[in-house]
Coordinates of C-alpha atoms in Angstrom, one line a residue:
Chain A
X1 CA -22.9 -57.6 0.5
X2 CA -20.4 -55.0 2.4
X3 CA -21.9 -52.1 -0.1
X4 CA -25.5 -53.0 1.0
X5 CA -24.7 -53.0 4.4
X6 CA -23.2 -49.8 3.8
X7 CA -25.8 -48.5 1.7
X8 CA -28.7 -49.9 5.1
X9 CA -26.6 -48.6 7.9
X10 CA -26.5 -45.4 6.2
X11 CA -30.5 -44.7 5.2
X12 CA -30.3 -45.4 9.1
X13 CA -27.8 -42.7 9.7
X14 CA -30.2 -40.4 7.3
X15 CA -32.8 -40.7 9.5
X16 CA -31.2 -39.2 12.3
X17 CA -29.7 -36.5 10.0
X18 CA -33.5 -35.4 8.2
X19 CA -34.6 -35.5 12.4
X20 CA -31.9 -33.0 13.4
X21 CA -32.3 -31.1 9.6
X22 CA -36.2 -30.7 9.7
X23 CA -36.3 -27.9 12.7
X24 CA -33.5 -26.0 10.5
X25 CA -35.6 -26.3 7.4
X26 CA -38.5 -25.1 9.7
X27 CA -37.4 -22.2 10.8
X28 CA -35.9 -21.1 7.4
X29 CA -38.8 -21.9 5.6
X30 CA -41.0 -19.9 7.7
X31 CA -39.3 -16.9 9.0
X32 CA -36.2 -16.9 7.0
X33 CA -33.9 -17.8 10.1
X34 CA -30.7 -19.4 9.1
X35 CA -30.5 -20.8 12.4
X36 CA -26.6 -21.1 13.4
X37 CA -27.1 -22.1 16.5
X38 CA -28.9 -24.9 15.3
X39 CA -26.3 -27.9 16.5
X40 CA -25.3 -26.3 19.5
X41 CA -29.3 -26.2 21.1
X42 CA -29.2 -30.5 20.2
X43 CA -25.9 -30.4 22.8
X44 CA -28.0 -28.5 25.2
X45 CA -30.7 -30.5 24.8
X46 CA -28.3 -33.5 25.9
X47 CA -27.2 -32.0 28.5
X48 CA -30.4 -30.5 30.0
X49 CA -31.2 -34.6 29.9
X50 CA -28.0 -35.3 32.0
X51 CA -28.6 -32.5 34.5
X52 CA -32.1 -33.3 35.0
X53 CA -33.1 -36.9 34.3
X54 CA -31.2 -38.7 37.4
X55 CA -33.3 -36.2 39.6
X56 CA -35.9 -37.5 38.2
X57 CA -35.3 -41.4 39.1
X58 CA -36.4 -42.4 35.6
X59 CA -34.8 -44.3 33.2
X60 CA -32.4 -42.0 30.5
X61 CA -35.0 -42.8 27.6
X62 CA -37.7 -40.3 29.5
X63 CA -35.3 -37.4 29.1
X64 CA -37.1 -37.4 25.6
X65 CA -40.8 -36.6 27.8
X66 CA -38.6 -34.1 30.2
X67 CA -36.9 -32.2 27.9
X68 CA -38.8 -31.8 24.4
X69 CA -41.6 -29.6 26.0
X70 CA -38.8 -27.5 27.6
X71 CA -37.4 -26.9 23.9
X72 CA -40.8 -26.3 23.0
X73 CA -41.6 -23.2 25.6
X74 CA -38.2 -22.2 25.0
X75 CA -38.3 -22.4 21.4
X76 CA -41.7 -19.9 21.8
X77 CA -39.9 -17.4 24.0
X78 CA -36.6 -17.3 22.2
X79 CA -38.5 -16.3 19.3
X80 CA -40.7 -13.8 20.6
X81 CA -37.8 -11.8 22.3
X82 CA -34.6 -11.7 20.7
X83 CA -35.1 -13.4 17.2
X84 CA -38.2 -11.6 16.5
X85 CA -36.2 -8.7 17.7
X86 CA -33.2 -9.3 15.5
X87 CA -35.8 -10.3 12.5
X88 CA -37.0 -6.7 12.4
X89 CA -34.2 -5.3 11.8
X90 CA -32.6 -7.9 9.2
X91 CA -32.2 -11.2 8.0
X92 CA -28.6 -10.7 8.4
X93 CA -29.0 -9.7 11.4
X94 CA -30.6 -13.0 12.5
X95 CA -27.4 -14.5 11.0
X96 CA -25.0 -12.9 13.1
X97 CA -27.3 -13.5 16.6
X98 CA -27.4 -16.8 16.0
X99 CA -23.7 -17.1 15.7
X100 CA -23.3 -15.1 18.4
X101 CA -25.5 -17.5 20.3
X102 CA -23.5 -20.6 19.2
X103 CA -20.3 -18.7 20.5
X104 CA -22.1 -18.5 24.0
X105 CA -23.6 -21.8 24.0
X106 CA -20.4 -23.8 23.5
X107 CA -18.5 -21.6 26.1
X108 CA -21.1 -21.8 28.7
X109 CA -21.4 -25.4 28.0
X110 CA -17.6 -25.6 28.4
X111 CA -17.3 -23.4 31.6
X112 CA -20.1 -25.6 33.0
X113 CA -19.8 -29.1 31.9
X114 CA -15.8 -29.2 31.3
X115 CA -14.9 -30.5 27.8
X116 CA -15.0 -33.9 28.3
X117 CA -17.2 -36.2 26.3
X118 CA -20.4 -37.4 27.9
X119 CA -23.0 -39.7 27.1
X120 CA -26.4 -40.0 27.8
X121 CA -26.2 -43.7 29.2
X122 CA -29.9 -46.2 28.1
X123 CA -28.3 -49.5 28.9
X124 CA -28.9 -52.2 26.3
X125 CA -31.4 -50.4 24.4
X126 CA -28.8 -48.5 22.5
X127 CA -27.0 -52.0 21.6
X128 CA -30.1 -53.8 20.5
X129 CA -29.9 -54.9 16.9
X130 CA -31.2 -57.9 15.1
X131 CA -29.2 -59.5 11.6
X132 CA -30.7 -59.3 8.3
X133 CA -28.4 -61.7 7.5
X134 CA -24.5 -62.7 8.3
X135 CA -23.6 -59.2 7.2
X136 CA -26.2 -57.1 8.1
X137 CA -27.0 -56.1 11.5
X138 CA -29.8 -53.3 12.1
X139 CA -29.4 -51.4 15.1
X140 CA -33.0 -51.2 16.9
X141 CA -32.1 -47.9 18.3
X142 CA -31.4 -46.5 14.7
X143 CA -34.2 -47.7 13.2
X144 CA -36.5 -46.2 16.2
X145 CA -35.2 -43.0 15.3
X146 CA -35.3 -43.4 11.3
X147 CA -38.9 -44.2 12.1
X148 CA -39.4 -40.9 14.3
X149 CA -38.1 -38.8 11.6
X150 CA -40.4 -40.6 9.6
X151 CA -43.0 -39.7 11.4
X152 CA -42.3 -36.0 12.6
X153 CA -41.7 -34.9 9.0
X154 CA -44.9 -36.6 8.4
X155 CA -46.8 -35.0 10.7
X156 CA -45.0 -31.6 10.3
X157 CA -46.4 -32.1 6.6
X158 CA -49.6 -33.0 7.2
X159 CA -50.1 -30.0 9.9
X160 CA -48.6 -27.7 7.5
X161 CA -50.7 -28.6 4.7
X162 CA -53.7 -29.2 6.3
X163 CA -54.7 -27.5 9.7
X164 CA -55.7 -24.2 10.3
X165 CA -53.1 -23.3 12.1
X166 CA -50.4 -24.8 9.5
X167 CA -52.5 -23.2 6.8
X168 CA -51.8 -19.8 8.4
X169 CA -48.2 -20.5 9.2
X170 CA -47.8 -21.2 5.5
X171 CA -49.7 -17.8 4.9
X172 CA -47.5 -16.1 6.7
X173 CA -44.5 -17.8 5.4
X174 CA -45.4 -16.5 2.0
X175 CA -46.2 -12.8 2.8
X176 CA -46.6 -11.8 6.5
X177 CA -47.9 -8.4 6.0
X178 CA -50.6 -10.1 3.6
X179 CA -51.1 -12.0 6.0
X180 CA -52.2 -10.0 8.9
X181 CA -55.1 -8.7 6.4
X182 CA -56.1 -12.6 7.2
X183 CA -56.4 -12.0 10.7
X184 CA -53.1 -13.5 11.4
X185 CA -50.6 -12.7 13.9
X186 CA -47.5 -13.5 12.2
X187 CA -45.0 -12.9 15.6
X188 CA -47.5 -15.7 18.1
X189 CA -47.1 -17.8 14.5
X190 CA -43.4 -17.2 14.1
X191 CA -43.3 -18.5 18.2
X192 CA -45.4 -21.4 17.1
X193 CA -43.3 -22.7 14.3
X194 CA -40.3 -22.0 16.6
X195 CA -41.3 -24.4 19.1
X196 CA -42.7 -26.9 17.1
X197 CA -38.6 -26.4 15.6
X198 CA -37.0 -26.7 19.0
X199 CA -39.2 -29.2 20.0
X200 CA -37.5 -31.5 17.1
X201 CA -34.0 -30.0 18.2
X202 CA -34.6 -31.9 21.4
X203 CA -35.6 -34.6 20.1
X204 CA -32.5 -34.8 17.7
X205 CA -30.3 -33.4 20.2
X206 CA -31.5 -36.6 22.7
X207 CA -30.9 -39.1 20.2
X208 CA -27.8 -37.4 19.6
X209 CA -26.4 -38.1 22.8
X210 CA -27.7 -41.8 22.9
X211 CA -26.3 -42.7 20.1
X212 CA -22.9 -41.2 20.6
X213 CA -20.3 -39.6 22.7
X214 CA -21.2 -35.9 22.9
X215 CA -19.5 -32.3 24.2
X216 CA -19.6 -28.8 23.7
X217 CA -18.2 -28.6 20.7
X218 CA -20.3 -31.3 18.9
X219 CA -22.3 -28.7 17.8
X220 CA -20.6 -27.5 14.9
X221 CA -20.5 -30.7 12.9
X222 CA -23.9 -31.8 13.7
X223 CA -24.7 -28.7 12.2
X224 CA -23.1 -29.4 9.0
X225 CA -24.5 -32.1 8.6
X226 CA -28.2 -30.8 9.0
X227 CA -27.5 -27.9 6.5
X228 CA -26.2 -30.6 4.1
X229 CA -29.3 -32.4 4.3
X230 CA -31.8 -29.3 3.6
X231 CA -29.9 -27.9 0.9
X232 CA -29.5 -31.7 -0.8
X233 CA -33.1 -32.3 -0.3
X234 CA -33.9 -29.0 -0.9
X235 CA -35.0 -25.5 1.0
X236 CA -38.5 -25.8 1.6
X237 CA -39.3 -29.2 1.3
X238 CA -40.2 -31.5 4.6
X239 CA -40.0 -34.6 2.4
X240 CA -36.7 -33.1 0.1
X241 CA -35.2 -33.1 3.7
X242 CA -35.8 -36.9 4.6
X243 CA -34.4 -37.7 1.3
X244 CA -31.5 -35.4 1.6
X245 CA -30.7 -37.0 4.8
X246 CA -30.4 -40.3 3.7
X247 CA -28.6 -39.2 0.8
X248 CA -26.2 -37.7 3.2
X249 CA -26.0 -40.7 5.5
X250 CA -25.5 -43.5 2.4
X251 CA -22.9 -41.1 1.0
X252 CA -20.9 -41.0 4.2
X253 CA -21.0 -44.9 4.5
X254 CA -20.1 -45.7 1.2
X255 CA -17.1 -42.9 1.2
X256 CA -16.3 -45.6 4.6
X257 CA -16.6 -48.2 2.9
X258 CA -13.7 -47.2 0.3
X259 CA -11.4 -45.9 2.9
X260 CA -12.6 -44.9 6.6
X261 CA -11.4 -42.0 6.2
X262 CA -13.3 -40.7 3.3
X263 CA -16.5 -40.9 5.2
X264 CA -17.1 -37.0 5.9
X265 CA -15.6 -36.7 2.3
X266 CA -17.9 -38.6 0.9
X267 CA -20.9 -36.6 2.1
X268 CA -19.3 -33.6 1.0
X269 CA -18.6 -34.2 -2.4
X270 CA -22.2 -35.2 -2.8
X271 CA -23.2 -31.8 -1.2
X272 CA -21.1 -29.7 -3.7
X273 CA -22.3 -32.3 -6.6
X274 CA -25.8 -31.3 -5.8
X275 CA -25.3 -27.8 -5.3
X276 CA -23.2 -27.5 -8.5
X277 CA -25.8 -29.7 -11.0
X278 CA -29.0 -28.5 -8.9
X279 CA -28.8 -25.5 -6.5
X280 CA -32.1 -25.9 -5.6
X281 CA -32.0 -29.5 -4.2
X282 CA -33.3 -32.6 -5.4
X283 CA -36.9 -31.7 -4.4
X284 CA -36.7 -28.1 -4.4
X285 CA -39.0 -26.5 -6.8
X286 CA -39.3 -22.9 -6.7
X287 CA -37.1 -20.5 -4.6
X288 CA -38.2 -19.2 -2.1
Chain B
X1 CA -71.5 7.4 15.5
X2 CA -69.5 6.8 12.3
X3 CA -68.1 4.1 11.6
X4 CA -64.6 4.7 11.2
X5 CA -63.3 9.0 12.7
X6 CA -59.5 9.5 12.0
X7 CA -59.1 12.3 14.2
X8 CA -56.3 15.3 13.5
X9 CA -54.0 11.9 12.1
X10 CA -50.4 12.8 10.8
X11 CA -47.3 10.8 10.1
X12 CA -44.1 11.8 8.3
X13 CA -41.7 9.3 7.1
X14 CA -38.1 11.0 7.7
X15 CA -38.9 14.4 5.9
X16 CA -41.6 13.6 3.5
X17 CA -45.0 14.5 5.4
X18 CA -47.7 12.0 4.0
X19 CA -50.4 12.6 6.1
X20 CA -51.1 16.0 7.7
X21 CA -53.5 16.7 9.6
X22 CA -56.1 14.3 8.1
X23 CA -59.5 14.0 9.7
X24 CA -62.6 12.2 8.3
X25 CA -65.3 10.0 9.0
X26 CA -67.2 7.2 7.8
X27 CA -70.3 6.4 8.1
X28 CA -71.9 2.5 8.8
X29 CA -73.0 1.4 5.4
X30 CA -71.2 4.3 3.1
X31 CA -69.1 4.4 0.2
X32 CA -66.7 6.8 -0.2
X33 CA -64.4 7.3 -3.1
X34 CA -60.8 8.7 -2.2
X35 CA -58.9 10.2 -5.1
X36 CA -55.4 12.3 -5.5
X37 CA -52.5 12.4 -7.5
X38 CA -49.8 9.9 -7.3
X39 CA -47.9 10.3 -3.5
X40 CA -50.9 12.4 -2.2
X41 CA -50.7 9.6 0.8
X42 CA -54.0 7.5 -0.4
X43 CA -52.1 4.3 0.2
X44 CA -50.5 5.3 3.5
X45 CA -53.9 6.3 4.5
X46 CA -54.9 3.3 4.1
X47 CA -52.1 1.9 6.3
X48 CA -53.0 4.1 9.0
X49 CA -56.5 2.4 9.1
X50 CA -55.8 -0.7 8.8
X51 CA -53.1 -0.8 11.1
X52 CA -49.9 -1.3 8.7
X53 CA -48.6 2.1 9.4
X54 CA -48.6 3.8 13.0
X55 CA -49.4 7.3 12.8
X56 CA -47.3 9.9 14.1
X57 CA -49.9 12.2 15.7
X58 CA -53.9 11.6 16.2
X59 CA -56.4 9.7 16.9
X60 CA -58.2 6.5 14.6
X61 CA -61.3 5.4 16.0
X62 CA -63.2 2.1 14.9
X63 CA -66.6 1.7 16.1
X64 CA -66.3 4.4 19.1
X65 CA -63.2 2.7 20.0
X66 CA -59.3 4.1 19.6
X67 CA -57.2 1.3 17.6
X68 CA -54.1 3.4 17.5
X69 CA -52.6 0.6 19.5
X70 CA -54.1 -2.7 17.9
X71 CA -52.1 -4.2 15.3
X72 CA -52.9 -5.0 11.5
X73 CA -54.4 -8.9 12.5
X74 CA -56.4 -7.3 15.4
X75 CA -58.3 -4.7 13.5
X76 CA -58.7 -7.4 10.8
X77 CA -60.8 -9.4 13.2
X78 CA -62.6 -5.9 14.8
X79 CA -63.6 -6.2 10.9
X80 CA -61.5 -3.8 9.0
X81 CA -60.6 -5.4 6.0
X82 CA -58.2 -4.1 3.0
X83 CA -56.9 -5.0 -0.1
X84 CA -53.8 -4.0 -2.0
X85 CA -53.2 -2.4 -4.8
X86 CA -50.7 -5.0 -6.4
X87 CA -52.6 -7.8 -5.0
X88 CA -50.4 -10.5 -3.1
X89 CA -52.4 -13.8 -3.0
X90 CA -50.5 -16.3 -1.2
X91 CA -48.7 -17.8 -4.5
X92 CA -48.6 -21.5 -3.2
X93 CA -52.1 -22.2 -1.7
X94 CA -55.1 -22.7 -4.1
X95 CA -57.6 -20.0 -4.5
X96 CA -60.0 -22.0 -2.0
X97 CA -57.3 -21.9 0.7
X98 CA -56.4 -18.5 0.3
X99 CA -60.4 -17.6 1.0
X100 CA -60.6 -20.1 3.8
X101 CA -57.7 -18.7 5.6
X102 CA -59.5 -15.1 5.7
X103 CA -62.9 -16.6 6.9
X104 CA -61.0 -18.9 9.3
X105 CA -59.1 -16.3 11.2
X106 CA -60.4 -13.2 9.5
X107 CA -63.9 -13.6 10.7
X108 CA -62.8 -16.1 13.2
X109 CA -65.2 -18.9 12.1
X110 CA -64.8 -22.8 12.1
X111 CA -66.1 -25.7 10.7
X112 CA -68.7 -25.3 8.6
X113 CA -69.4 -22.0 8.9
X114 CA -65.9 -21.2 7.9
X115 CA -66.4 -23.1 4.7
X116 CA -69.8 -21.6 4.0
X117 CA -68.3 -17.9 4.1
X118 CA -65.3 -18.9 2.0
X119 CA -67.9 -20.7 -0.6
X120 CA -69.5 -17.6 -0.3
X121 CA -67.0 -15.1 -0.6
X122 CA -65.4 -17.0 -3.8
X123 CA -69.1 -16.5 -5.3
X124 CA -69.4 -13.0 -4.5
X125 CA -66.3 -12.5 -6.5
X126 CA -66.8 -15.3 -9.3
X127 CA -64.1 -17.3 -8.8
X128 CA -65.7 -20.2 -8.0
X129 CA -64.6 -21.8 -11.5
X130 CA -61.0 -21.2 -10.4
X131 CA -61.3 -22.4 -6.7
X132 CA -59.0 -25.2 -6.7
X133 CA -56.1 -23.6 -8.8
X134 CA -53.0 -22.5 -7.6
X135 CA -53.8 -18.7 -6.8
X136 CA -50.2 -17.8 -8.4
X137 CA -51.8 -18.8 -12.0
X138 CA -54.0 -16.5 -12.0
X139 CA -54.0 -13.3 -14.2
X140 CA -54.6 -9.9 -13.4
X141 CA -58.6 -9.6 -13.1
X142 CA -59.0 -13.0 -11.2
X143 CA -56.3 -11.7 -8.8
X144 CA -57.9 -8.2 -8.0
X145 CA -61.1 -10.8 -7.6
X146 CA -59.5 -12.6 -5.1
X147 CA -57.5 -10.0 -3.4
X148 CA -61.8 -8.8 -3.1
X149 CA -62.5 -12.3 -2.0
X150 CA -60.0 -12.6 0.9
X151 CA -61.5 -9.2 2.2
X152 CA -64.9 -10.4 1.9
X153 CA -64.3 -13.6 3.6
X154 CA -63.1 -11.5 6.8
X155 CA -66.7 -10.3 7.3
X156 CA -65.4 -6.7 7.3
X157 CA -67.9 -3.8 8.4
X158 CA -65.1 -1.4 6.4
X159 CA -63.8 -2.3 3.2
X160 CA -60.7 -0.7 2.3
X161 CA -60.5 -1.2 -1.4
X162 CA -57.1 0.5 -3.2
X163 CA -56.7 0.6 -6.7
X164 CA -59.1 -2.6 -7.8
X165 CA -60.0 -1.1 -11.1
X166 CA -56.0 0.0 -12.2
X167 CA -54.7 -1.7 -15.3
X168 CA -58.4 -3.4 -16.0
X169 CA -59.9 -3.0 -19.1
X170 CA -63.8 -1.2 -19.0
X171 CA -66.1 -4.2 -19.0
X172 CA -63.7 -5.7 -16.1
X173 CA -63.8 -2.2 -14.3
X174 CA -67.6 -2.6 -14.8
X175 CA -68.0 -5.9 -13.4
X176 CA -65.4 -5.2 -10.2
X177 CA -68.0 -2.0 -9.6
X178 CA -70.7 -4.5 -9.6
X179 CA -69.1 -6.4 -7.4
X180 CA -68.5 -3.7 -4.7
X181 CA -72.5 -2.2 -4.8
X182 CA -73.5 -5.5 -4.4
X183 CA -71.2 -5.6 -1.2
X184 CA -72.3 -2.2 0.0
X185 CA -75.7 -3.4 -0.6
X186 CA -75.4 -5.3 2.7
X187 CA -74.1 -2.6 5.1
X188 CA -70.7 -2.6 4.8
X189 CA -68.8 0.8 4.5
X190 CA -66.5 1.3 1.5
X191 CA -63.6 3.2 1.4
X192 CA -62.2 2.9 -2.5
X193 CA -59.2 4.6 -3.7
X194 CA -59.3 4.6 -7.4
X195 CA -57.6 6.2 -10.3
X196 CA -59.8 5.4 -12.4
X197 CA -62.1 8.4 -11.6
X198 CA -65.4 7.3 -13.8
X199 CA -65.8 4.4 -12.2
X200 CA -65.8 5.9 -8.7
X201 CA -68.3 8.8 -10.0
X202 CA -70.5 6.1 -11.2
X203 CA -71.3 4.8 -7.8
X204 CA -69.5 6.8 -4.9
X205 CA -72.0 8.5 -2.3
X206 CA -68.9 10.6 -1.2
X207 CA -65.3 11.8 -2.8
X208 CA -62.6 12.5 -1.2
X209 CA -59.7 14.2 -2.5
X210 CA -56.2 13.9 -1.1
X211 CA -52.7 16.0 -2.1
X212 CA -49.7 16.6 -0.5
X213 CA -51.0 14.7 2.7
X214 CA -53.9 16.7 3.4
X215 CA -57.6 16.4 2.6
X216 CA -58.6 19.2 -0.3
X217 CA -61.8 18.4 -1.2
X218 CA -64.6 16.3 0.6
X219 CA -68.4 16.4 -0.7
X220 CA -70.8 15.2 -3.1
X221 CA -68.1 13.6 -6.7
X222 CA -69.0 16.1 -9.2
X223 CA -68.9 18.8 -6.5
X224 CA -65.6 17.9 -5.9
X225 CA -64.1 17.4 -9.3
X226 CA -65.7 20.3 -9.9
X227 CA -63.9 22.3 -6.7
X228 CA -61.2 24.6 -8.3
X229 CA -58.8 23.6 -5.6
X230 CA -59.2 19.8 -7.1
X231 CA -58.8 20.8 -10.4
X232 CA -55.2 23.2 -9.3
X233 CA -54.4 19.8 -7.9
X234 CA -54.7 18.0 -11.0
X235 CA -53.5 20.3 -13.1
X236 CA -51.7 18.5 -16.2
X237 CA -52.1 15.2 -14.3
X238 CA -53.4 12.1 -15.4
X239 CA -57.3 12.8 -14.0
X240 CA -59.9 11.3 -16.0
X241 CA -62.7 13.9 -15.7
X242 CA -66.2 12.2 -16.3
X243 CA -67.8 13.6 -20.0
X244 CA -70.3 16.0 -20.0
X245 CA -73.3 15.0 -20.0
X246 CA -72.5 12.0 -17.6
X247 CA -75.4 11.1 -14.9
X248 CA -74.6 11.2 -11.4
X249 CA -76.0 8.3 -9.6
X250 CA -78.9 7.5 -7.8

């Protein structure tokens, strides 16, 4: 019964992986970003909650209302200045900006907030579980989020695949100067798919800090983690990256299961054991 | 006023001049073959119309109006529309989708009438048999037809067309011509680069003849292929000159 529990708390850990992976696979998928400073925006977005939710009066859990539209805007305008900047001239070059930008982030964040570990505080929400049985206990907060990334992958996929707008972000995914002969303009798109990203950043980012102790240098393994889960589940695939967050998130439990210890290992060896039998990820088809 | 005036237009890329000078118009409701030996800037030209390439020097007026600083999706919508030489569907969608996208935000319709033009456009080019498939399984022929479609769908006033006849056999060249009087039938200028010079002389009002950059020769086709300038041009290239005896059209 241990190894089911292990095997539940961690499709409940995945879920909370695919949320933080899905802006990542976002912004790849569409422009071609391999966003570095992927983990480090989720920190900001906990502290941004921190800062500006007790000014506020309201209780923690409406940091998610406050600060996810902030991401969103942000998301938009970051792209249309310097990424769409650094895009023109190369995709590498959008690898060493964002690098550069997680080297600022963490070092503001540290210069700011001190590097002390902070959490963003919801009272007994966080410890609210109920028992499967005498083994299993489901924590209600975990679950909530499963459900969320659930749901925003969902809806990413059905706006993708269905909307105008999606259509034309897939359009321009494909071949942006092509494109254009569509009527679209692929920079406003870019901004859109770049808030729509942040905008799950936040939300990630939030949860994030609920859930555990964060600080500025959480970034980097969050980060991991979220690359882990799009390139198991594969680049390009919404649904690949669900599944390759909960593959992620059992291995790690059952690697804890063996040895406490092994838990990070665990994860790891599955990545390299997917990327060694099937570079392309469980569910990913073509290349891009 | 015509249509589309490119006014004294030149652009260089590093030293390589590919358009020099270049100055033409087009008027509503004509069709215009443009012809010139490989690199004689037909392509680029095309570019500098529809807003892919920013001219160095000039002027390129749409409708009266300068678009030198509107962007490829803007002139789209003023109703510019192009297609490419090696066509570039968007692999992933289904031929439908790729049409709807076009009329969607090409021609800025919605709802139904956005469905009607695609429908529409996907007939024009008879591909409605092969709507629903995944445009990347399509061969050669269907994908010139939809790389046609797409344009259509835009509701252009100028067609840009480059190259839709190149590696086509002659009853497919034949049917694509078809295809494109029918359009012109209903007002809208055509612009058509072509190798393939017969099947330009067979229904051009106007050719155009483009080397080094610059315009050579601009008149009636078999005035033009028959210009000695055109023919110095040409000389030991791959031109295709019509037989004798061939009928100009009507």
């Amino acid at each position: 019964m241990q190894w089911v529990n292990a095997i539940v708390q961690g499709m409940v850990t995945g879920g909370f992986y695919a949320l933080f992976a899905c802006g990542l696979s976002l912004l790849f998928g569409v422009m071609g970003i391999i966003n570095l400073a992927h983990g480090d925006l989720a920190i900001i977005a906990a502290y941004v909650a921190i800062t500006l939710v007790p000014a506020t009066h309201l209780p923690m859990v409406w940091g998610f209302v406050v600060v996810v539209p902030i991401f969103a805007v942000g998301g938009y305008v970051l792209q249309r200045t310097l990424l769409q900047a650094s895009l023109d001239r190369s995709p590498f070059t959008t690898l060493l900006v964002t690098f550069g930008l997680s080297v600022i982030i963490e070092n503001v964040l540290l210069e700011v907030f001190s590097a002390n570990g902070q959490s963003i505080s919801i009272g007994t929400l966080i410890t609210n579980s109920f028992a499967l049985n005498n083994v299993i206990t489901i924590s209600w907060f975990s679950l909530t989020v499963l459900g969320v990334a659930v749901a925003v992958l969902g809806a990413l996929q059905l706006f993708l695949s269905r909307s105008r707008t999606g259509r034309l972000i897939r359009a321009v995914a494909d071949d942006r100067e092509a494109a254009q002969l569509s009527g679209a303009n692929y920079r406003h798109l870019f901004g859109v798919a770049a808030a729509i990203a942040f905008a799950t950043v936040a939300l990630a980012g939030l949860s994030y800090g609920m859930l555990t102790e964060f600080a500025p240098t959480s970034g980097v393994t969050t980060l991991l983690f979220a690359f882990e889960a799009v390139v198991i589940g594969g680049i390009g695939s919404l649904w690949g990256t669900l599944v390759g967050g909960i593959v992620l998130g059992v291995a790690q439990q059952l690697g804890a299961q063996i040895n406490p210890a092994y838990q990070i290992l665990a994860g790891n060896l599955v990545f390299l054991a997917v990327l060694a039998v099937r570079p392309r990820g469980l569910f990913g088809l073509r290349t891009a | 006023m015509a249509l589309l005036q490119l006014d004294a237009v030149g652009k260089r890329f590093g030293q390589v001049v590919v358009a020099e000078n270049v100055s033409l118009t087009v008027e509503a409701g004509a069709l215009v073959g443009v012809v010139g030996p490989n690199g004689a800037g037909k392509t680029t030209l095309f570019g500098i119309v529809s807003g892919d390439v920013r001219p160095d020097k000039g002027r390129v007026l749409f409708d009266g109006r300068v678009v030198n600083r509107l962007g490829a999706a803007a002139r789209c919508r003023l109703g510019i529309g192009r297609t490419y030489q090696v066509p570039r569907p968007f692999g992933g969608m289904t031929v439908y989708e790729n049409v709807l996208l076009a009329a969607q935000h090409g021609a800025g319709l919605r709802g139904r009438d956005s469905l009607d033009r695609a429908a529409d456009a996907l007939e024009r080019a008879q591909l409605v048999a092969v709507a629903n498939r995944p445009a990347e399984t399509l061969g050669l022929l269907q994908r010139k037809r939809l790389e046609m479609a797409r344009a259509l769908a835009t509701r252009p006033r100028l067609l840009l067309l480059d190259e839709v006849a190149g590696g086509l056999t002659d009853p497919e060249v034949a049917e694509l011509t078809g295809i494109v009087q029918s359009v012109q039938a209903e007002g809208v200028a055509i612009v058509w680069i072509e190798h393939v010079v017969r099947a330009l002389v067979a229904c051009v009002d106007r050719l155009v003849c483009l080397a080094g950059g610059g315009i050579v020769a601009d008149g009636e086709a078999h005035a033009v292929l028959a210009d000695p300038a055109v023919r110095e041009v040409y000389l030991g290239a791959d031109i295709e000159t019509p037989t004798v005896g061939s009928e100009a059209p009507a």
